Coordinates of C-alpha atoms in Angstrom, one line a residue:
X1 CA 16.9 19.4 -24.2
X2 CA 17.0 23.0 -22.4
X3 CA 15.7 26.0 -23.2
X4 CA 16.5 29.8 -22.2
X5 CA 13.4 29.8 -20.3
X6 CA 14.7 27.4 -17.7
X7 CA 16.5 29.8 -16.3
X8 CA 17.4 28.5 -12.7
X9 CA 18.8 25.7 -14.1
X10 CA 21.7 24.2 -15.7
X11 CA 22.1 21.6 -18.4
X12 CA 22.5 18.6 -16.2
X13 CA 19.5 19.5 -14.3
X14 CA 18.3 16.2 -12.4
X15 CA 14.7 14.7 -12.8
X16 CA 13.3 15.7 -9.6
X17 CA 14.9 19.2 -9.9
X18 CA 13.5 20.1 -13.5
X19 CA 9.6 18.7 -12.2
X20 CA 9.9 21.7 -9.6
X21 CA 11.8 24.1 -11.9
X22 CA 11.2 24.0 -15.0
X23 CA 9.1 26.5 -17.6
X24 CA 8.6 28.6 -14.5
X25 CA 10.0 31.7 -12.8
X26 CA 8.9 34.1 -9.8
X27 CA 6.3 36.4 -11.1
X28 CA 8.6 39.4 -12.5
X29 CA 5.9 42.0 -11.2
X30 CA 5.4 40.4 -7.6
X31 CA 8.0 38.1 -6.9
X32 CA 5.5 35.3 -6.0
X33 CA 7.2 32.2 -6.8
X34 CA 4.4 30.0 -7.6
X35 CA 3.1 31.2 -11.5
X36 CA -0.2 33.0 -11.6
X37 CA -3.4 31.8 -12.8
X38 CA -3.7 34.2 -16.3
X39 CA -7.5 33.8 -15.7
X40 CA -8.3 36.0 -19.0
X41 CA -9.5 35.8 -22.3
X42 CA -7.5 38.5 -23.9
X43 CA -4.3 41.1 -23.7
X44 CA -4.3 44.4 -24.2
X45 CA -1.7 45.6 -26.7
X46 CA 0.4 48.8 -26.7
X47 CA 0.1 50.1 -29.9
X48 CA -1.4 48.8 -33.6
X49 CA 0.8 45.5 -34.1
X50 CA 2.5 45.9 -31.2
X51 CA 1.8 43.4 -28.1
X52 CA 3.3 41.7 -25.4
X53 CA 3.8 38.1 -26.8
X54 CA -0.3 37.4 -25.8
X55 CA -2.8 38.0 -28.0
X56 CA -5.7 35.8 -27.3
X57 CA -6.0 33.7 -24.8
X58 CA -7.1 30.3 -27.2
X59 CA -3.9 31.0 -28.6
X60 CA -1.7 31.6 -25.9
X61 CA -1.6 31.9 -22.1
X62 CA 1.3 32.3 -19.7
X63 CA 0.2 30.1 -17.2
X64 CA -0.4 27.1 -20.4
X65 CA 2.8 28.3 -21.4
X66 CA 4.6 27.3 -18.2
X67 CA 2.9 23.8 -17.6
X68 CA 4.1 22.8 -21.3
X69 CA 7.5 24.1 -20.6
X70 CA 7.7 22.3 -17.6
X71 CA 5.8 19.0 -19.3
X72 CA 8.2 18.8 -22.2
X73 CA 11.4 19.0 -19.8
X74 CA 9.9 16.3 -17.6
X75 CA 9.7 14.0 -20.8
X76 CA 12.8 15.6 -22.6
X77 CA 11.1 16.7 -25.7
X78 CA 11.6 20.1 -27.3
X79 CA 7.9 21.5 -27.0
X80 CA 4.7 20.3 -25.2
X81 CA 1.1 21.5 -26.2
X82 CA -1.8 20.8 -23.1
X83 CA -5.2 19.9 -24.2
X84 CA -8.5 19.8 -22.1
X85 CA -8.2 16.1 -22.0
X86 CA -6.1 13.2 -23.0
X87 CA -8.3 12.4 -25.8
X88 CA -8.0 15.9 -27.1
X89 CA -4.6 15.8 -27.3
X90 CA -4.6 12.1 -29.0
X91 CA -7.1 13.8 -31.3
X92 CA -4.6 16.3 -32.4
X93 CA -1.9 13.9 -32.8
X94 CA -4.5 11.9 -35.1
X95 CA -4.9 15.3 -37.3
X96 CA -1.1 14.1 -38.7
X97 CA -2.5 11.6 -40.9
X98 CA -4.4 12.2 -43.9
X99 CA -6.6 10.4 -45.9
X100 CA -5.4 7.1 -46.6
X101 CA -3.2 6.8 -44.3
X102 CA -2.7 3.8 -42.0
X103 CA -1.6 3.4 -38.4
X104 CA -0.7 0.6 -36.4
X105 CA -1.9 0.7 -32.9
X106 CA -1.3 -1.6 -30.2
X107 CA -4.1 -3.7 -29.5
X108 CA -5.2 -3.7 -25.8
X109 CA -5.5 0.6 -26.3
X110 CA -7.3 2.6 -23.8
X111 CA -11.2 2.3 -24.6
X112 CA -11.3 5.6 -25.4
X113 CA -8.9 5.5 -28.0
X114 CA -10.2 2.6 -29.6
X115 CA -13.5 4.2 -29.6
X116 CA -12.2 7.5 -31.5
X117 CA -10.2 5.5 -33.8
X118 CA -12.7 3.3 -34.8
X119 CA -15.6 5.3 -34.7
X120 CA -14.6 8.4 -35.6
X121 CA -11.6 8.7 -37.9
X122 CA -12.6 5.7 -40.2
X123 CA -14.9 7.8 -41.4
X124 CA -12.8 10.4 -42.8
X125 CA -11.0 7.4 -45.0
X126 CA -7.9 6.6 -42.0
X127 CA -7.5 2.9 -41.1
X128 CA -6.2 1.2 -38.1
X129 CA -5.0 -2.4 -37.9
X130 CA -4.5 -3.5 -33.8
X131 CA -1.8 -5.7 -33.2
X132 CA 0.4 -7.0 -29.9
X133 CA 2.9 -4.2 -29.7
X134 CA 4.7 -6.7 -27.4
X135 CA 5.1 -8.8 -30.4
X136 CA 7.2 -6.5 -33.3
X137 CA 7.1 -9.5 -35.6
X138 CA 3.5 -8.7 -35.7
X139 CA 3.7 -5.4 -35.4
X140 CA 6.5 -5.3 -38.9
X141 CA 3.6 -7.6 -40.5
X142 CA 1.1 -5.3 -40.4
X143 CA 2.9 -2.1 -41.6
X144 CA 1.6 -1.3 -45.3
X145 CA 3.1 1.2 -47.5
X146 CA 0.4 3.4 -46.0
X147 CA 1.5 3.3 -42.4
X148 CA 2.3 6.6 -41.1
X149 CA 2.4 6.0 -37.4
X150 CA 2.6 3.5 -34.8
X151 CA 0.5 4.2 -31.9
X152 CA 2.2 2.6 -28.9
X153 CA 0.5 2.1 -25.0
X154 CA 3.4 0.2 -22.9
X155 CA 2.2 -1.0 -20.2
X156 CA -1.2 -1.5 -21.8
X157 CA -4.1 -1.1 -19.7
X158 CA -5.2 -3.2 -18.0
X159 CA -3.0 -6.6 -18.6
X160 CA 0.0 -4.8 -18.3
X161 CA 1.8 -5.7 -22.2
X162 CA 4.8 -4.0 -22.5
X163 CA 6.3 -3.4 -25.6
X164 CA 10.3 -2.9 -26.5
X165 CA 10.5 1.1 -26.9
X166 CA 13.5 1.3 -28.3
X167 CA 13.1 -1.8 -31.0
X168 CA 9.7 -0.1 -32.0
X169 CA 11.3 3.1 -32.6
X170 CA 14.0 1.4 -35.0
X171 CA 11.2 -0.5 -36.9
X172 CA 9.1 2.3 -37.2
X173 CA 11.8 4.8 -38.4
X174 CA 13.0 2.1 -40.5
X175 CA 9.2 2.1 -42.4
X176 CA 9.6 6.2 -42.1
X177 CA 6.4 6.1 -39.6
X178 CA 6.5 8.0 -36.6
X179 CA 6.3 6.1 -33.2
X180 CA 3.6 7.7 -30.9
X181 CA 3.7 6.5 -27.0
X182 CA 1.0 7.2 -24.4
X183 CA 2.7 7.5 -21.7
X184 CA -0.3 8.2 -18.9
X185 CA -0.2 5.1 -17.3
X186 CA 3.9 4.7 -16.8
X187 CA 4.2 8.8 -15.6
X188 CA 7.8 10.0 -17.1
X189 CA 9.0 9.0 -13.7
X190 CA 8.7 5.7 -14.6
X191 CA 9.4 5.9 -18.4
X192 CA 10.9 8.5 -20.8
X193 CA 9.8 7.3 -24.1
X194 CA 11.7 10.0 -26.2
X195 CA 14.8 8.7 -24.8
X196 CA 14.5 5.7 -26.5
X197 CA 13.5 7.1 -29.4
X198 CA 9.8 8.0 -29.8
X199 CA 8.5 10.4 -32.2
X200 CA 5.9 11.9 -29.5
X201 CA 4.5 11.1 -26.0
X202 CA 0.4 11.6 -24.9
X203 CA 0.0 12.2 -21.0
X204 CA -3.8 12.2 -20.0
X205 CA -2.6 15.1 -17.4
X206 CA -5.9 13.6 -15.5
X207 CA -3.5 11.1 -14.4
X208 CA -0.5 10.4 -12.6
X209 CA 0.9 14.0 -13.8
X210 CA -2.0 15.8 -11.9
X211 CA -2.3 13.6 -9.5
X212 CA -4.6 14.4 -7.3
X213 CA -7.9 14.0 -9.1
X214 CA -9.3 17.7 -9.3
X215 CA -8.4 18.1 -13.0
X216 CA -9.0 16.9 -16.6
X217 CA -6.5 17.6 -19.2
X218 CA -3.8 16.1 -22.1
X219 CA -0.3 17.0 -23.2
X220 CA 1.3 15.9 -26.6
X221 CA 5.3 16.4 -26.3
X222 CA 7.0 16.2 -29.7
X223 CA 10.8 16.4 -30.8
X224 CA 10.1 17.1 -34.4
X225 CA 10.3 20.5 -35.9
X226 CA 7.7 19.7 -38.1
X227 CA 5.7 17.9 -35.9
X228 CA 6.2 20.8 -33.4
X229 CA 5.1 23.5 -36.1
X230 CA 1.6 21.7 -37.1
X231 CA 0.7 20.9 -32.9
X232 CA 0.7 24.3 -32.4
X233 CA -1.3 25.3 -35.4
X234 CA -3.5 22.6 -34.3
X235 CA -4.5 23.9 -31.0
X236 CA -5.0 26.7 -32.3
X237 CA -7.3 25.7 -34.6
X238 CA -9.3 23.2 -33.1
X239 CA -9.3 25.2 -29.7
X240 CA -9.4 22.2 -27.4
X241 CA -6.9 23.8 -25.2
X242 CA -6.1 23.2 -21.0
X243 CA -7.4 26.0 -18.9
X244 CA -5.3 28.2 -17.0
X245 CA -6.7 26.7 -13.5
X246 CA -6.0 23.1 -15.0
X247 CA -2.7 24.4 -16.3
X248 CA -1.8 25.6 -12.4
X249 CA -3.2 22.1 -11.1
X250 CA -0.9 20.4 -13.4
X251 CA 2.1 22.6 -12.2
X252 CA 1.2 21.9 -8.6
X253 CA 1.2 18.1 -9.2
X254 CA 4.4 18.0 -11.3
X255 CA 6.4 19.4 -8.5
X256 CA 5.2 16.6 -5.8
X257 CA 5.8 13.8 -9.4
X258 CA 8.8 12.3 -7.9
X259 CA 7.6 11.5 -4.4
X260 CA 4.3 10.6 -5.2
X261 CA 5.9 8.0 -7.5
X262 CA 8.1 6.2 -5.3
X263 CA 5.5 5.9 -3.3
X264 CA 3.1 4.4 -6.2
X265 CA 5.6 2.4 -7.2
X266 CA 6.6 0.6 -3.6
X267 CA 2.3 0.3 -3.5
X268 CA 1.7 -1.2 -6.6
X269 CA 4.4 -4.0 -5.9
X270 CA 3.8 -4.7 -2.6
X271 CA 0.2 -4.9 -3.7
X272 CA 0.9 -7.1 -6.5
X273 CA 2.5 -9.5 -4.2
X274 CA -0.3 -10.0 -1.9
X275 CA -2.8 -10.5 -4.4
X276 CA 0.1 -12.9 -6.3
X277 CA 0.2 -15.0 -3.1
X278 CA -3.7 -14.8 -2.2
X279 CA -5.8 -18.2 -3.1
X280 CA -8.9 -16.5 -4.1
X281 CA -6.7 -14.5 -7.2
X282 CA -6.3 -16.6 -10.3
X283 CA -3.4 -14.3 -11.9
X284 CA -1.9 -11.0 -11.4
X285 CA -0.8 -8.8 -14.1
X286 CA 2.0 -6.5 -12.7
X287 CA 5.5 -6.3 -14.5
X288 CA 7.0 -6.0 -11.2
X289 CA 6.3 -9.5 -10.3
X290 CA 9.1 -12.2 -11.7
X291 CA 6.6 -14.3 -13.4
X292 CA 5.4 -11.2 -15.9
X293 CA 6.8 -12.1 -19.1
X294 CA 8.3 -9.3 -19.6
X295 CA 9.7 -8.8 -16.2
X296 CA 13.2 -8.2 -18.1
X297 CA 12.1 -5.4 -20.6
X298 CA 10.3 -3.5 -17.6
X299 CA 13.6 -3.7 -15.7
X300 CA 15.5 -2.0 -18.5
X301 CA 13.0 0.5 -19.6
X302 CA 11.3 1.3 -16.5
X303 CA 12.1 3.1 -13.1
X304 CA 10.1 1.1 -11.2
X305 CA 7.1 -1.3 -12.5
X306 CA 4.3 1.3 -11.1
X307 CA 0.9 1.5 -9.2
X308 CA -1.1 -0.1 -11.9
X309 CA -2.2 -3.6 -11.0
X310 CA -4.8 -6.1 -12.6
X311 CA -5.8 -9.0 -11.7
X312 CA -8.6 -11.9 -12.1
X313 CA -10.8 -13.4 -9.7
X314 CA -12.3 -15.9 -12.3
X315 CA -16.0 -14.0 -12.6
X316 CA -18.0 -11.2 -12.6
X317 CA -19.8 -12.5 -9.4
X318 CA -16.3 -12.5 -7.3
X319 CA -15.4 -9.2 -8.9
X320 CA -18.4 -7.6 -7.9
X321 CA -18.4 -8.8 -4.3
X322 CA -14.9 -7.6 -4.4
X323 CA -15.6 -4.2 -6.0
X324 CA -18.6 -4.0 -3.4
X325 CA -16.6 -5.4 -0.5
X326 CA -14.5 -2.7 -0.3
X327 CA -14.1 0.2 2.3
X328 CA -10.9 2.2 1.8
X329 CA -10.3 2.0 -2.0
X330 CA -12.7 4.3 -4.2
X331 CA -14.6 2.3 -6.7
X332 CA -14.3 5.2 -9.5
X333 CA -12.9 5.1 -13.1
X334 CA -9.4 6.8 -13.8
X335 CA -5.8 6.5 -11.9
X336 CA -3.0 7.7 -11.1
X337 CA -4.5 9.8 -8.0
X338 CA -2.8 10.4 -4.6
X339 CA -5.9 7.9 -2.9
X340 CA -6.4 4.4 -4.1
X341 CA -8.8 3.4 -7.1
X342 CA -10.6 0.5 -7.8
X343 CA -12.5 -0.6 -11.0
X344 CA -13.9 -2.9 -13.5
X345 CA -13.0 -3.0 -16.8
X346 CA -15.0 -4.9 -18.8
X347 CA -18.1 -2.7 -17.3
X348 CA -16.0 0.3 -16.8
X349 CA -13.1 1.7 -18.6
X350 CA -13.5 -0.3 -21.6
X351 CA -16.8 -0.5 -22.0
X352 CA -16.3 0.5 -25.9
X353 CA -14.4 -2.1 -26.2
X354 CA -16.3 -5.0 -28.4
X355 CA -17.2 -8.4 -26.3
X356 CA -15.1 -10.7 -28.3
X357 CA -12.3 -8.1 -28.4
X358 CA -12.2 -7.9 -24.6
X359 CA -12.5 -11.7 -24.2
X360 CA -9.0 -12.0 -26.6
X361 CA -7.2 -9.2 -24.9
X362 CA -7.8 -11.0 -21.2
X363 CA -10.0 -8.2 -20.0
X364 CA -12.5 -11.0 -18.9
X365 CA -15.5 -10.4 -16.5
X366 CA -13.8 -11.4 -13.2
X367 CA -10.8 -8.8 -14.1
X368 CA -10.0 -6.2 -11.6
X369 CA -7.9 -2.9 -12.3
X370 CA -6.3 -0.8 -9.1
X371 CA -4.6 2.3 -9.3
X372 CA -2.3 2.2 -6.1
X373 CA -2.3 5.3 -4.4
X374 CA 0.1 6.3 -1.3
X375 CA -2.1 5.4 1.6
X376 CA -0.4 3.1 4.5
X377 CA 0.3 -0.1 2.3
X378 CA -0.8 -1.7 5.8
X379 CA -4.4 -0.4 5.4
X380 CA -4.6 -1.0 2.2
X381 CA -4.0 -4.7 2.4
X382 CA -6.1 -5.1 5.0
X383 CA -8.9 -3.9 2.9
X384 CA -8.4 -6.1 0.1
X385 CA -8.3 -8.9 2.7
X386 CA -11.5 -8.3 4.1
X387 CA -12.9 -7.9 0.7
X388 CA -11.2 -11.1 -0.3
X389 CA -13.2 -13.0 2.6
X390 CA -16.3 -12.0 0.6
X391 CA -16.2 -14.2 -2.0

């Protein structure tokens, strides 16, 4: 969907053309074509009741404005509200339910999100149930007549489950229960959620969206009117709101989105490969890869399988010589950065994440993440080599 504030562009505005274009104009007093940093905290109004637009700056700012323009074109939703983190935008997606209510949530979730769902919200009376997205049999099984939302990662992280977008939409619509996607570790290069018919899509902005590891932030990108209506009263109200720095960080990585991910993708699989082919690797968990399970879905609903890879060196005493053997990748939590990443976790990302929980999900000990960035794939599997000798 287009708005009047996309301006430059038409209605069949391409992918890569919206990332650069959209929610943004040249500065009407300057010219410049790059939108300012609004560093303030306030507006100054003309008269008694009679302002600019801006009021206060937790409310609204142009340059936070611009960035969730330009984040709900990317996804094609109808608005986009950016948060200081992922979490804090998952956190205001949470604020739909209401006590009593129930949400399915796939079960190989992002540490973090595990950790504020079961930690924090069951105590104001919400329950969760974790299932396999991958598997909607399960998923239709565990809706109650309490289930107001399905809470949908695809491809999890780390083992890389993918679950059928467009058949989760259907179920969930069909159990009125809105379908909720994060979308951080696909990038809406990769995977347009909406399109198949999700409710709302979560970005961690820290992530591929960003892209070059110098901010923190989170978008949640709704289609609803009413969902639309109480977001925005939400971040107002809680305050958890992106910056106007972040905000221009985000811009600046959007427009760059469609490169960098080519480049991820061609990374991750070549990546993949190696380690598929390497004798000291056990299994690989990339959807790129023919023998991924769900190597069909990810061809229909993907752009590309990527620059997430995992894979599992059979213990923690190969992973950490790995994890210490290594020269040119980073070994650093997050993804979706322009260098290369490299992490663990069992010790790491999910560290929230009960023992037993872990050990049934495949995020065992010897399990390895990367996040592929767009070095020289020839450097980078030269360091993996050497760090492969190690063990």
């Amino acid at each position: 969907m287009y708005r009047k504030w996309i301006v430059k562009l038409t209605k069949h505005a391409r992918f890569s053309t919206l990332c650069l274009h959209a929610g943004q104009e040249p500065d009407p007093s300057t010219g410049a074509i790059i939108t300012p940093i609004y560093q303030t905290s306030t507006y100054v109004q003309d008269a008694l009741g009679k302002h600019k637009g801006y009021e206060y700056a937790r409310t609204q700012n142009p340059t936070r404005a611009a960035v969730e323009r330009n984040l709900a074109a990317i996804e094609g939703g109808k608005e986009g509200f950016a948060f200081a983190s992922g979490m804090a935008a998952i956190g205001a997606v949470a604020t739909m339910l209401k006590s009593g209510d129930h949400a399915v949530v796939s079960d190989n979730t992002y540490g973090g999100t595990f950790r504020l769902f079961d930690k924090v919200l069951t105590r104001y009376e919400l329950s969760f149930s974790y299932v396999d997205t991958s598997r909607l049999e399960d998923v239709e099984r565990a809706f109650t007549p309490s289930t107001r939302m399905l809470f949908v990662e695809t491809p999890t992280n780390p083992v890389m489950r993918l679950t059928d977008l467009r058949a989760a939409a259907e179920l969930a619509h069909r159990h009125n229960t809105r379908l909720v996607v994060d979308n951080t570790y696909a990038s809406p290069f990769v995977q347009r959620p909406i399109e198949f018919g999700a409710d709302l899509v979560i970005h961690s902005t820290t992530k591929y969206l960003n892209g070059h590891s110098d901010s923190i932030g989170g978008v949640a990108i709704a289609v609803r009117d009413d969902d639309i209506e109480w977001l925005r009263f939400v971040q107002n109200a809680e305050g958890a709101i992106l910056s106007p720095f972040d905000s221009w960080l985000v811009l600046r990585g959007t427009k760059t989105l469609p490169l960098r991910m080519m480049r991820h993708n061609a990374n991750g699989l070549a990546l993949a490969q190696f380690l598929d082919a390497h004798p000291k690797v056990r299994r690989v968990y990339y959807p790129g890869l023919p023998s991924h399970p769900q190597h069909e879905l990810a061809k229909r609903q993907m752009r590309g399988f990527g620059g997430m890879i995992a894979f599992d060196l059979g213990s923690l005493d190969a992973a950490r010589r790995l994890l210490n053997g290594v020269q040119l990748m980073a070994l650093a939590e997050s993804l979706g950065g322009v260098e290369t990443l490299i992490s663990h976790p069992a010790t790491m990302t999910h560290a929230s994440v009960p023992a037993d929980r872990r050990d049934a999900l495949g995020i065992t000990d010897g399990l390895v993440r990367i996040s592929a960035g767009i070095e020289d794939i020839g450097d980078l599997q030269e360091d993996l080599s050497q760090a492969l000798d190690r063990i």
